[in-house]
XYZ file of C-alpha atoms in Angstrom:
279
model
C 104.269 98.893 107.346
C 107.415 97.601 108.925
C 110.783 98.255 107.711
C 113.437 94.949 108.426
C 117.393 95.414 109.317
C 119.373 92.162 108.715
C 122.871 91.281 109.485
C 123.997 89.577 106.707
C 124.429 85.293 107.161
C 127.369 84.651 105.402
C 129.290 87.774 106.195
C 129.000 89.847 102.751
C 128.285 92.847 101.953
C 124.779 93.735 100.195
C 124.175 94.400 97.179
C 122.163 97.623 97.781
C 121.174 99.397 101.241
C 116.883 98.366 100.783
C 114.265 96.613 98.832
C 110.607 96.856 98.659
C 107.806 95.625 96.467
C 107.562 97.571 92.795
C 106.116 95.395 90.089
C 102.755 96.373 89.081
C 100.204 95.550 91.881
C 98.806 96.907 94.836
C 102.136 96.440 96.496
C 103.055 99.303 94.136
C 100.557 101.467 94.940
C 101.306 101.199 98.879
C 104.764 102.090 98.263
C 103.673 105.162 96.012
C 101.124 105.809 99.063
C 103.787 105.964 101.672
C 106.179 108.502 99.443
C 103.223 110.783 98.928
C 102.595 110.526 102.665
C 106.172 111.587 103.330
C 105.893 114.862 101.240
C 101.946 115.440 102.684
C 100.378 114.486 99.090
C 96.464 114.336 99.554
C 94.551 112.574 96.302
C 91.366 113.233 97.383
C 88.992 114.340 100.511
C 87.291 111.621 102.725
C 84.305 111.767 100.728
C 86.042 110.506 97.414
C 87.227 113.914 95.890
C 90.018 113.744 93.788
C 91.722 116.792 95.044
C 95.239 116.290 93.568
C 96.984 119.011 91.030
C 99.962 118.016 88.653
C 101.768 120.446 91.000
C 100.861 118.333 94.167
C 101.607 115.016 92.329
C 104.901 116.667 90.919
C 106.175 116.554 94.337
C 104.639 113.129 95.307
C 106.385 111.165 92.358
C 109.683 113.099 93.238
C 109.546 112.054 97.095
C 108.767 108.367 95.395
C 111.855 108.607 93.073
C 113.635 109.509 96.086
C 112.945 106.404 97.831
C 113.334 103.951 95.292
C 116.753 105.216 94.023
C 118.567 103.173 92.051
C 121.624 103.775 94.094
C 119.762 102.340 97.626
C 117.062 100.185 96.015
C 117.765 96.687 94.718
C 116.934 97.712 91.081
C 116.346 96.142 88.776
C 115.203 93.469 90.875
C 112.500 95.565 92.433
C 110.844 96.297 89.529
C 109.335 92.799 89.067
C 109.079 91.932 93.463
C 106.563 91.695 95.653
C 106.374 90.628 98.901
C 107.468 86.982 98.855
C 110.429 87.932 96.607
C 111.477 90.842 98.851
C 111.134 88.600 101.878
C 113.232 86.648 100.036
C 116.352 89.209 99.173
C 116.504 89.865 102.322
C 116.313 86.569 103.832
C 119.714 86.208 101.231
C 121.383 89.204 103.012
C 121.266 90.906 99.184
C 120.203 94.250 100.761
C 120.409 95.399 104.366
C 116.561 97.120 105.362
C 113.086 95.757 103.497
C 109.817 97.255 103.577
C 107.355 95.300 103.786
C 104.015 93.690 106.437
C 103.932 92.466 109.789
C 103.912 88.734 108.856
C 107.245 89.103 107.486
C 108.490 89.135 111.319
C 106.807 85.574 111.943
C 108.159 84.073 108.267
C 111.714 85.435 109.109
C 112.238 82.946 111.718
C 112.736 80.060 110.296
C 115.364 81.651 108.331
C 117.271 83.931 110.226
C 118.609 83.825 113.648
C 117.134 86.240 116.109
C 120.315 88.666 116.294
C 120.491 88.343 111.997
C 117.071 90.922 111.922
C 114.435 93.106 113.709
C 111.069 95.567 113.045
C 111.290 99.022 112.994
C 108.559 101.207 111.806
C 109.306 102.950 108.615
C 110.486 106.838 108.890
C 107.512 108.739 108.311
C 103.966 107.522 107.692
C 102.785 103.942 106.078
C 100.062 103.512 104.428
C 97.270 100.623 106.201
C 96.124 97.353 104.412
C 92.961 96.145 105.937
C 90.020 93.405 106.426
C 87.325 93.939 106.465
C 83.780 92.073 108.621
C 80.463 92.537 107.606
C 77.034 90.880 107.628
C 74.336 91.616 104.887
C 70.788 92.959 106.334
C 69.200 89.974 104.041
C 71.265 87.180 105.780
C 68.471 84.120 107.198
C 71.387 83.620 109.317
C 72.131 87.035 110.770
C 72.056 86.042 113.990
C 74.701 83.193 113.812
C 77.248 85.541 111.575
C 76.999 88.603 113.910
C 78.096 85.729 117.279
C 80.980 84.260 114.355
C 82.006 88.168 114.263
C 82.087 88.925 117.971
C 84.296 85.604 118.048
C 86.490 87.200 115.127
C 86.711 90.359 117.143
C 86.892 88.924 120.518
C 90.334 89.662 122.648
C 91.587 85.837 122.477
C 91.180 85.972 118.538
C 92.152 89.477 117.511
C 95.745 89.092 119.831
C 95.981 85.688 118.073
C 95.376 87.715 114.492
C 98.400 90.150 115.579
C 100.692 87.183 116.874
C 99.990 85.479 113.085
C 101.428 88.876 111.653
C 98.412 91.233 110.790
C 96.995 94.524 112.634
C 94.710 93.809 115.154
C 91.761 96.733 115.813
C 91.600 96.021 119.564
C 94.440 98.416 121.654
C 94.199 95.775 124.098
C 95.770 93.203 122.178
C 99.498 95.829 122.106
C 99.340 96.064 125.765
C 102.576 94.192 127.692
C 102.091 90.770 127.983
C 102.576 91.499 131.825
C 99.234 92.812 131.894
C 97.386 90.427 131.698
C 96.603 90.611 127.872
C 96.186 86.952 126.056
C 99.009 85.674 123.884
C 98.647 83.438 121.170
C 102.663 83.026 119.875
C 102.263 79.101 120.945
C 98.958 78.416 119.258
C 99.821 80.735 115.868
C 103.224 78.613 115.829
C 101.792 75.271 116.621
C 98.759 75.579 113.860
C 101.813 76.854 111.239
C 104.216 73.851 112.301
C 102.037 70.859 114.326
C 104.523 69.414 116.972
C 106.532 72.983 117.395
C 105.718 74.479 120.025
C 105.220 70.981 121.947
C 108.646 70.728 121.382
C 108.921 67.769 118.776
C 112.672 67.871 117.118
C 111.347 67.328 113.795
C 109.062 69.375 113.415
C 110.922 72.664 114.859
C 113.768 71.306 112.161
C 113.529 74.138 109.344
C 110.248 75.592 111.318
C 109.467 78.823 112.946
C 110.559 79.051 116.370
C 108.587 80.897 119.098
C 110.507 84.095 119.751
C 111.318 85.179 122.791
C 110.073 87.992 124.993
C 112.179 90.516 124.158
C 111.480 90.271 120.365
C 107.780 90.282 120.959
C 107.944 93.099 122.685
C 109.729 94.861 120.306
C 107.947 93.857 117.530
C 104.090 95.018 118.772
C 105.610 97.978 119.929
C 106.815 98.824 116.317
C 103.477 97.681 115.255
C 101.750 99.948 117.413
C 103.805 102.851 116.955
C 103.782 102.259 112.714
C 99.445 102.069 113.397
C 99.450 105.417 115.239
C 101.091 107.416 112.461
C 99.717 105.533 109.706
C 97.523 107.039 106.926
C 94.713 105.176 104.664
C 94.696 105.181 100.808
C 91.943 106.973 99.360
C 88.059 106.484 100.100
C 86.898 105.677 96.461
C 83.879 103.544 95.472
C 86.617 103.200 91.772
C 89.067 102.132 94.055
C 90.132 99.264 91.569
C 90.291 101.958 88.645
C 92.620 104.218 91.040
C 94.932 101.913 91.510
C 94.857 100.496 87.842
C 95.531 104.085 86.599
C 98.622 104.698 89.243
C 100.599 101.741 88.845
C 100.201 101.942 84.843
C 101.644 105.591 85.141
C 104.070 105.224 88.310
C 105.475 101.826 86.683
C 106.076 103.272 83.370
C 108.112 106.053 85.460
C 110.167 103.967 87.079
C 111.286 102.043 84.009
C 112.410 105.766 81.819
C 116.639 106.277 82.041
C 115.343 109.846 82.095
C 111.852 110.369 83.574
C 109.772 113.726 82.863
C 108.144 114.516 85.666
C 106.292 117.027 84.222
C 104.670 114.877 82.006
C 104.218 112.525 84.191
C 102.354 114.202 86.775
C 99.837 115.726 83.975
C 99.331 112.079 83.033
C 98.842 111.116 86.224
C 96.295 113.973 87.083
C 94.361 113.385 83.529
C 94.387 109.647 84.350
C 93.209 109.901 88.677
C 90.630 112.189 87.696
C 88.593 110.284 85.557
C 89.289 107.327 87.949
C 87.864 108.943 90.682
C 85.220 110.054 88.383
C 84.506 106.762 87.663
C 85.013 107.252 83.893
Protein backbone atom coordinates (compact mmCIF):
# COMPACT_ATOMS: atom_id res chain seq x y z
CA UNK A 1 0.00 0.00 0.00
CA UNK A 2 3.20 1.95 0.12
CA UNK A 3 5.04 3.13 -2.79
CA UNK A 4 9.29 3.18 -2.11
CA UNK A 5 11.77 5.99 -3.71
CA UNK A 6 15.45 4.83 -3.66
CA UNK A 7 18.56 6.62 -4.50
CA UNK A 8 20.44 4.36 -6.30
CA UNK A 9 23.81 2.61 -4.22
CA UNK A 10 26.25 2.51 -6.71
CA UNK A 11 25.41 5.66 -8.56
CA UNK A 12 23.58 4.25 -11.86
CA UNK A 13 20.91 4.94 -13.45
CA UNK A 14 17.74 2.47 -13.33
CA UNK A 15 16.70 0.45 -15.51
CA UNK A 16 13.03 1.58 -15.53
CA UNK A 17 11.23 4.42 -13.33
CA UNK A 18 8.93 1.44 -10.99
CA UNK A 19 8.25 -2.13 -10.25
CA UNK A 20 5.50 -3.93 -8.61
CA UNK A 21 4.31 -7.48 -8.19
CA UNK A 22 2.59 -9.09 -11.62
CA UNK A 23 3.00 -12.82 -11.83
CA UNK A 24 -0.10 -14.66 -11.29
CA UNK A 25 -1.17 -14.43 -7.57
CA UNK A 26 -2.99 -12.36 -5.34
CA UNK A 27 -0.24 -9.82 -5.63
CA UNK A 28 -1.74 -9.47 -9.13
CA UNK A 29 -5.00 -9.00 -8.26
CA UNK A 30 -4.10 -6.07 -5.67
CA UNK A 31 -2.34 -4.31 -8.30
CA UNK A 32 -5.39 -4.76 -10.79
CA UNK A 33 -7.50 -3.58 -7.57
CA UNK A 34 -5.62 -0.39 -7.12
CA UNK A 35 -5.85 0.61 -11.13
CA UNK A 36 -9.57 0.01 -11.03
CA UNK A 37 -9.66 2.13 -7.89
CA UNK A 38 -7.87 4.92 -9.73
CA UNK A 39 -10.49 5.09 -12.61
CA UNK A 40 -13.61 4.44 -9.80
CA UNK A 41 -14.19 0.68 -11.16
CA UNK A 42 -16.81 -1.01 -8.75
CA UNK A 43 -17.05 -5.13 -9.31
CA UNK A 44 -19.70 -5.61 -7.19
CA UNK A 45 -22.01 -4.05 -4.22
CA UNK A 46 -21.17 -4.81 -0.49
CA UNK A 47 -23.46 -7.58 -0.47
CA UNK A 48 -21.50 -9.67 -3.18
CA UNK A 49 -23.16 -8.32 -6.46
CA UNK A 50 -21.17 -8.48 -9.34
CA UNK A 51 -22.09 -5.16 -10.71
CA UNK A 52 -19.33 -4.70 -13.35
CA UNK A 53 -20.15 -4.14 -17.34
CA UNK A 54 -17.47 -4.83 -20.13
CA UNK A 55 -17.82 -1.03 -20.48
CA UNK A 56 -16.81 -0.42 -16.75
CA UNK A 57 -14.01 -3.08 -16.93
CA UNK A 58 -12.94 -1.55 -20.40
CA UNK A 59 -11.81 1.37 -18.53
CA UNK A 60 -10.41 -0.54 -15.46
CA UNK A 61 -7.92 -2.75 -17.59
CA UNK A 62 -6.94 0.51 -19.54
CA UNK A 63 -6.12 2.55 -16.19
CA UNK A 64 -4.12 -0.97 -15.33
CA UNK A 65 -2.23 -0.91 -18.70
CA UNK A 66 -1.49 2.52 -17.85
CA UNK A 67 0.32 1.73 -14.80
CA UNK A 68 2.22 -1.13 -15.71
CA UNK A 69 3.66 0.36 -18.97
CA UNK A 70 6.30 -1.19 -20.39
CA UNK A 71 8.11 2.05 -20.75
CA UNK A 72 7.98 2.80 -16.58
CA UNK A 73 7.55 -0.79 -15.37
CA UNK A 74 10.47 -3.19 -15.06
CA UNK A 75 8.99 -5.56 -17.74
CA UNK A 76 9.59 -8.27 -18.38
CA UNK A 77 10.78 -8.81 -15.04
CA UNK A 78 7.47 -7.96 -13.49
CA UNK A 79 5.65 -10.39 -15.08
CA UNK A 80 7.06 -13.31 -13.03
CA UNK A 81 7.70 -10.88 -9.32
CA UNK A 82 6.20 -10.74 -6.33
CA UNK A 83 6.97 -9.16 -3.39
CA UNK A 84 10.33 -10.59 -2.31
CA UNK A 85 11.63 -10.17 -5.89
CA UNK A 86 10.40 -6.56 -6.15
CA UNK A 87 11.89 -5.84 -2.74
CA UNK A 88 14.67 -7.11 -4.26
CA UNK A 89 14.99 -4.80 -7.66
CA UNK A 90 14.78 -2.21 -5.76
CA UNK A 91 17.06 -3.02 -3.05
CA UNK A 92 19.58 -3.32 -6.52
CA UNK A 93 18.70 0.32 -7.46
CA UNK A 94 17.24 -1.46 -10.96
CA UNK A 95 14.18 0.87 -10.81
CA UNK A 96 13.67 4.07 -8.84
CA UNK A 97 9.80 3.77 -6.93
CA UNK A 98 8.24 0.04 -5.87
CA UNK A 99 4.89 -0.72 -4.82
CA UNK A 100 4.56 -2.83 -2.51
CA UNK A 101 3.48 -3.52 1.87
CA UNK A 102 4.44 -1.90 4.90
CA UNK A 103 7.04 -4.54 5.95
CA UNK A 104 9.06 -3.63 3.08
CA UNK A 105 10.08 -0.36 5.20
CA UNK A 106 11.46 -2.66 8.16
CA UNK A 107 13.31 -5.32 5.49
CA UNK A 108 14.87 -2.26 3.65
CA UNK A 109 17.13 -1.53 6.42
CA UNK A 110 19.47 -3.79 6.46
CA UNK A 111 20.09 -3.00 2.96
CA UNK A 112 19.89 0.46 2.30
CA UNK A 113 21.06 3.42 4.14
CA UNK A 114 18.42 5.66 5.57
CA UNK A 115 18.94 8.65 2.95
CA UNK A 116 19.10 5.61 -0.10
CA UNK A 117 14.86 5.24 0.41
CA UNK A 118 11.54 6.33 2.05
CA UNK A 119 7.39 5.51 2.17
CA UNK A 120 5.09 7.42 0.43
CA UNK A 121 1.57 6.42 -0.04
CA UNK A 122 0.71 5.52 -3.54
CA UNK A 123 -1.22 8.36 -5.73
CA UNK A 124 -4.68 7.50 -5.50
CA UNK A 125 -6.33 4.67 -3.57
CA UNK A 126 -4.69 1.08 -2.48
CA UNK A 127 -6.37 -1.63 -2.08
CA UNK A 128 -6.19 -3.33 1.97
CA UNK A 129 -4.75 -6.86 2.77
CA UNK A 130 -6.04 -8.02 6.05
CA UNK A 131 -6.14 -10.59 9.18
CA UNK A 132 -8.40 -11.61 10.34
CA UNK A 133 -9.47 -12.87 14.58
CA UNK A 134 -12.17 -14.96 15.34
CA UNK A 135 -13.40 -17.52 17.88
CA UNK A 136 -15.94 -20.35 16.94
CA UNK A 137 -19.32 -20.39 19.19
CA UNK A 138 -18.41 -24.34 19.72
CA UNK A 139 -14.90 -23.61 21.20
CA UNK A 140 -14.62 -25.64 25.07
CA UNK A 141 -12.12 -23.01 25.34
CA UNK A 142 -13.96 -19.82 24.44
CA UNK A 143 -13.16 -18.17 27.27
CA UNK A 144 -9.29 -18.50 27.09
CA UNK A 145 -9.27 -17.54 23.08
CA UNK A 146 -11.52 -14.42 23.49
CA UNK A 147 -8.55 -13.09 26.69
CA UNK A 148 -5.62 -14.46 23.77
CA UNK A 149 -7.68 -11.94 21.38
CA UNK A 150 -7.99 -8.94 23.67
CA UNK A 151 -4.08 -9.56 24.12
CA UNK A 152 -3.81 -9.64 20.15
CA UNK A 153 -5.81 -6.47 20.04
CA UNK A 154 -4.51 -4.82 23.05
CA UNK A 155 -2.52 -1.26 22.49
CA UNK A 156 1.07 -2.79 23.48
CA UNK A 157 0.51 -5.63 20.77
CA UNK A 158 -1.35 -3.99 17.92
CA UNK A 159 1.55 -0.83 17.93
CA UNK A 160 4.06 -3.73 18.10
CA UNK A 161 2.03 -5.42 14.89
CA UNK A 162 2.47 -1.88 13.00
CA UNK A 163 6.25 -1.43 14.13
CA UNK A 164 6.80 -5.29 12.53
CA UNK A 165 5.32 -3.76 9.19
CA UNK A 166 1.49 -4.59 9.03
CA UNK A 167 -1.76 -2.28 9.58
CA UNK A 168 -2.74 -2.05 12.90
CA UNK A 169 -6.86 -1.50 13.55
CA UNK A 170 -6.29 0.62 16.67
CA UNK A 171 -5.91 4.74 15.63
CA UNK A 172 -4.09 4.90 18.74
CA UNK A 173 -1.25 2.98 17.72
CA UNK A 174 -0.50 6.17 14.55
CA UNK A 175 -0.61 8.74 17.17
CA UNK A 176 3.08 10.67 17.77
CA UNK A 177 5.18 8.81 19.80
CA UNK A 178 5.18 12.08 22.00
CA UNK A 179 1.90 11.17 23.16
CA UNK A 180 2.29 8.86 25.07
CA UNK A 181 1.44 5.94 22.61
CA UNK A 182 3.67 2.54 23.20
CA UNK A 183 6.46 1.76 20.76
CA UNK A 184 7.67 -1.48 20.01
CA UNK A 185 10.72 -0.60 17.20
CA UNK A 186 13.28 -2.15 19.99
CA UNK A 187 11.37 -5.31 20.78
CA UNK A 188 10.18 -5.98 16.82
CA UNK A 189 14.07 -5.45 16.02
CA UNK A 190 15.48 -7.39 18.87
CA UNK A 191 13.01 -10.63 18.28
CA UNK A 192 14.13 -10.24 14.23
CA UNK A 193 17.99 -9.92 15.15
CA UNK A 194 18.69 -11.19 19.11
CA UNK A 195 21.58 -8.91 20.41
CA UNK A 196 20.47 -5.73 18.05
CA UNK A 197 18.95 -3.53 19.68
CA UNK A 198 21.18 -4.31 22.94
CA UNK A 199 23.73 -3.14 20.89
CA UNK A 200 25.91 -6.37 20.22
CA UNK A 201 28.40 -5.61 17.05
CA UNK A 202 27.70 -8.84 15.57
CA UNK A 203 24.63 -9.14 15.53
CA UNK A 204 23.66 -5.48 14.10
CA UNK A 205 26.50 -6.65 11.31
CA UNK A 206 24.19 -7.20 8.09
CA UNK A 207 20.94 -6.69 10.54
CA UNK A 208 18.17 -4.24 10.63
CA UNK A 209 18.93 -1.22 12.44
CA UNK A 210 16.36 0.66 14.58
CA UNK A 211 15.46 3.76 12.59
CA UNK A 212 15.40 6.82 13.88
CA UNK A 213 12.62 9.22 14.82
CA UNK A 214 12.27 11.03 11.97
CA UNK A 215 11.78 7.94 9.70
CA UNK A 216 9.20 6.53 12.02
CA UNK A 217 7.39 9.29 11.89
CA UNK A 218 7.29 9.47 8.44
CA UNK A 219 6.62 6.15 7.81
CA UNK A 220 3.15 5.72 10.15
CA UNK A 221 2.16 8.84 8.84
CA UNK A 222 2.24 7.39 5.22
CA UNK A 223 0.66 4.41 6.69
CA UNK A 224 -2.06 6.24 8.10
CA UNK A 225 -2.70 8.49 5.37
CA UNK A 226 -2.49 5.24 2.59
CA UNK A 227 -5.37 3.47 5.40
CA UNK A 228 -7.66 6.52 5.19
CA UNK A 229 -8.06 6.48 1.41
CA UNK A 230 -7.81 2.90 0.99
CA UNK A 231 -10.54 0.71 -0.59
CA UNK A 232 -11.29 -3.23 0.07
CA UNK A 233 -11.48 -5.89 -2.72
CA UNK A 234 -14.75 -7.29 -3.18
CA UNK A 235 -17.10 -8.96 -0.42
CA UNK A 236 -17.50 -12.47 -2.09
CA UNK A 237 -18.15 -15.78 -0.27
CA UNK A 238 -16.15 -17.15 -4.20
CA UNK A 239 -13.57 -14.94 -3.31
CA UNK A 240 -10.90 -17.65 -4.34
CA UNK A 241 -12.83 -18.15 -7.78
CA UNK A 242 -12.70 -14.15 -8.28
CA UNK A 243 -9.41 -13.91 -8.06
CA UNK A 244 -8.63 -17.22 -10.03
CA UNK A 245 -10.76 -15.84 -12.93
CA UNK A 246 -8.91 -12.16 -12.88
CA UNK A 247 -5.44 -13.03 -12.82
CA UNK A 248 -6.04 -15.88 -15.61
CA UNK A 249 -7.61 -13.02 -17.82
CA UNK A 250 -5.50 -9.83 -16.60
CA UNK A 251 -2.17 -12.07 -16.93
CA UNK A 252 -2.93 -13.28 -20.31
CA UNK A 253 -3.38 -9.36 -21.12
CA UNK A 254 -0.39 -8.34 -20.04
CA UNK A 255 1.63 -10.92 -21.95
CA UNK A 256 -0.33 -9.89 -25.83
CA UNK A 257 2.28 -7.38 -28.08
CA UNK A 258 -1.16 -6.09 -29.01
CA UNK A 259 -3.91 -6.51 -26.39
CA UNK A 260 -7.79 -6.25 -27.39
CA UNK A 261 -9.37 -4.70 -24.88
CA UNK A 262 -12.52 -5.28 -26.13
CA UNK A 263 -12.23 -8.75 -25.92
CA UNK A 264 -10.78 -8.72 -23.02
CA UNK A 265 -13.16 -6.97 -20.96
CA UNK A 266 -16.14 -9.33 -22.40
CA UNK A 267 -13.94 -12.16 -21.14
CA UNK A 268 -13.45 -10.72 -18.14
CA UNK A 269 -17.23 -9.87 -17.52
CA UNK A 270 -18.33 -13.59 -18.83
CA UNK A 271 -15.62 -14.99 -16.53
CA UNK A 272 -16.43 -12.46 -12.91
CA UNK A 273 -19.91 -13.20 -13.35
CA UNK A 274 -20.08 -16.69 -12.98
CA UNK A 275 -17.38 -16.27 -10.24
CA UNK A 276 -19.41 -14.23 -8.27
CA UNK A 277 -22.16 -16.53 -9.09
CA UNK A 278 -20.35 -19.13 -7.73
CA UNK A 279 -20.52 -21.21 -10.95
Amino acid sequence: MATLGSAQPDGDEPEKGWTTQLAPYEGLTVNVMDAFAAADVQLASADGRYTATPDTLKRGLKEFLTHVDDNRTLRPRALTSNEDATLDDFAQGRVAYMRNWPYAFGALQSRLAPEQYAVVPLPGRSVLGGQNLAVSAASPRSAAARELLAFLTGPRSERCLLDAGFAATRLSSYSSEKTGSPTCWEAVTEALRPGTASGDPAAREGSARIPSERERSEYIGSIRRALEEAVQRPRTPYYGAFTRALQSTVHGLLTEESPDLDAAAEQLDEALGEAFAGR
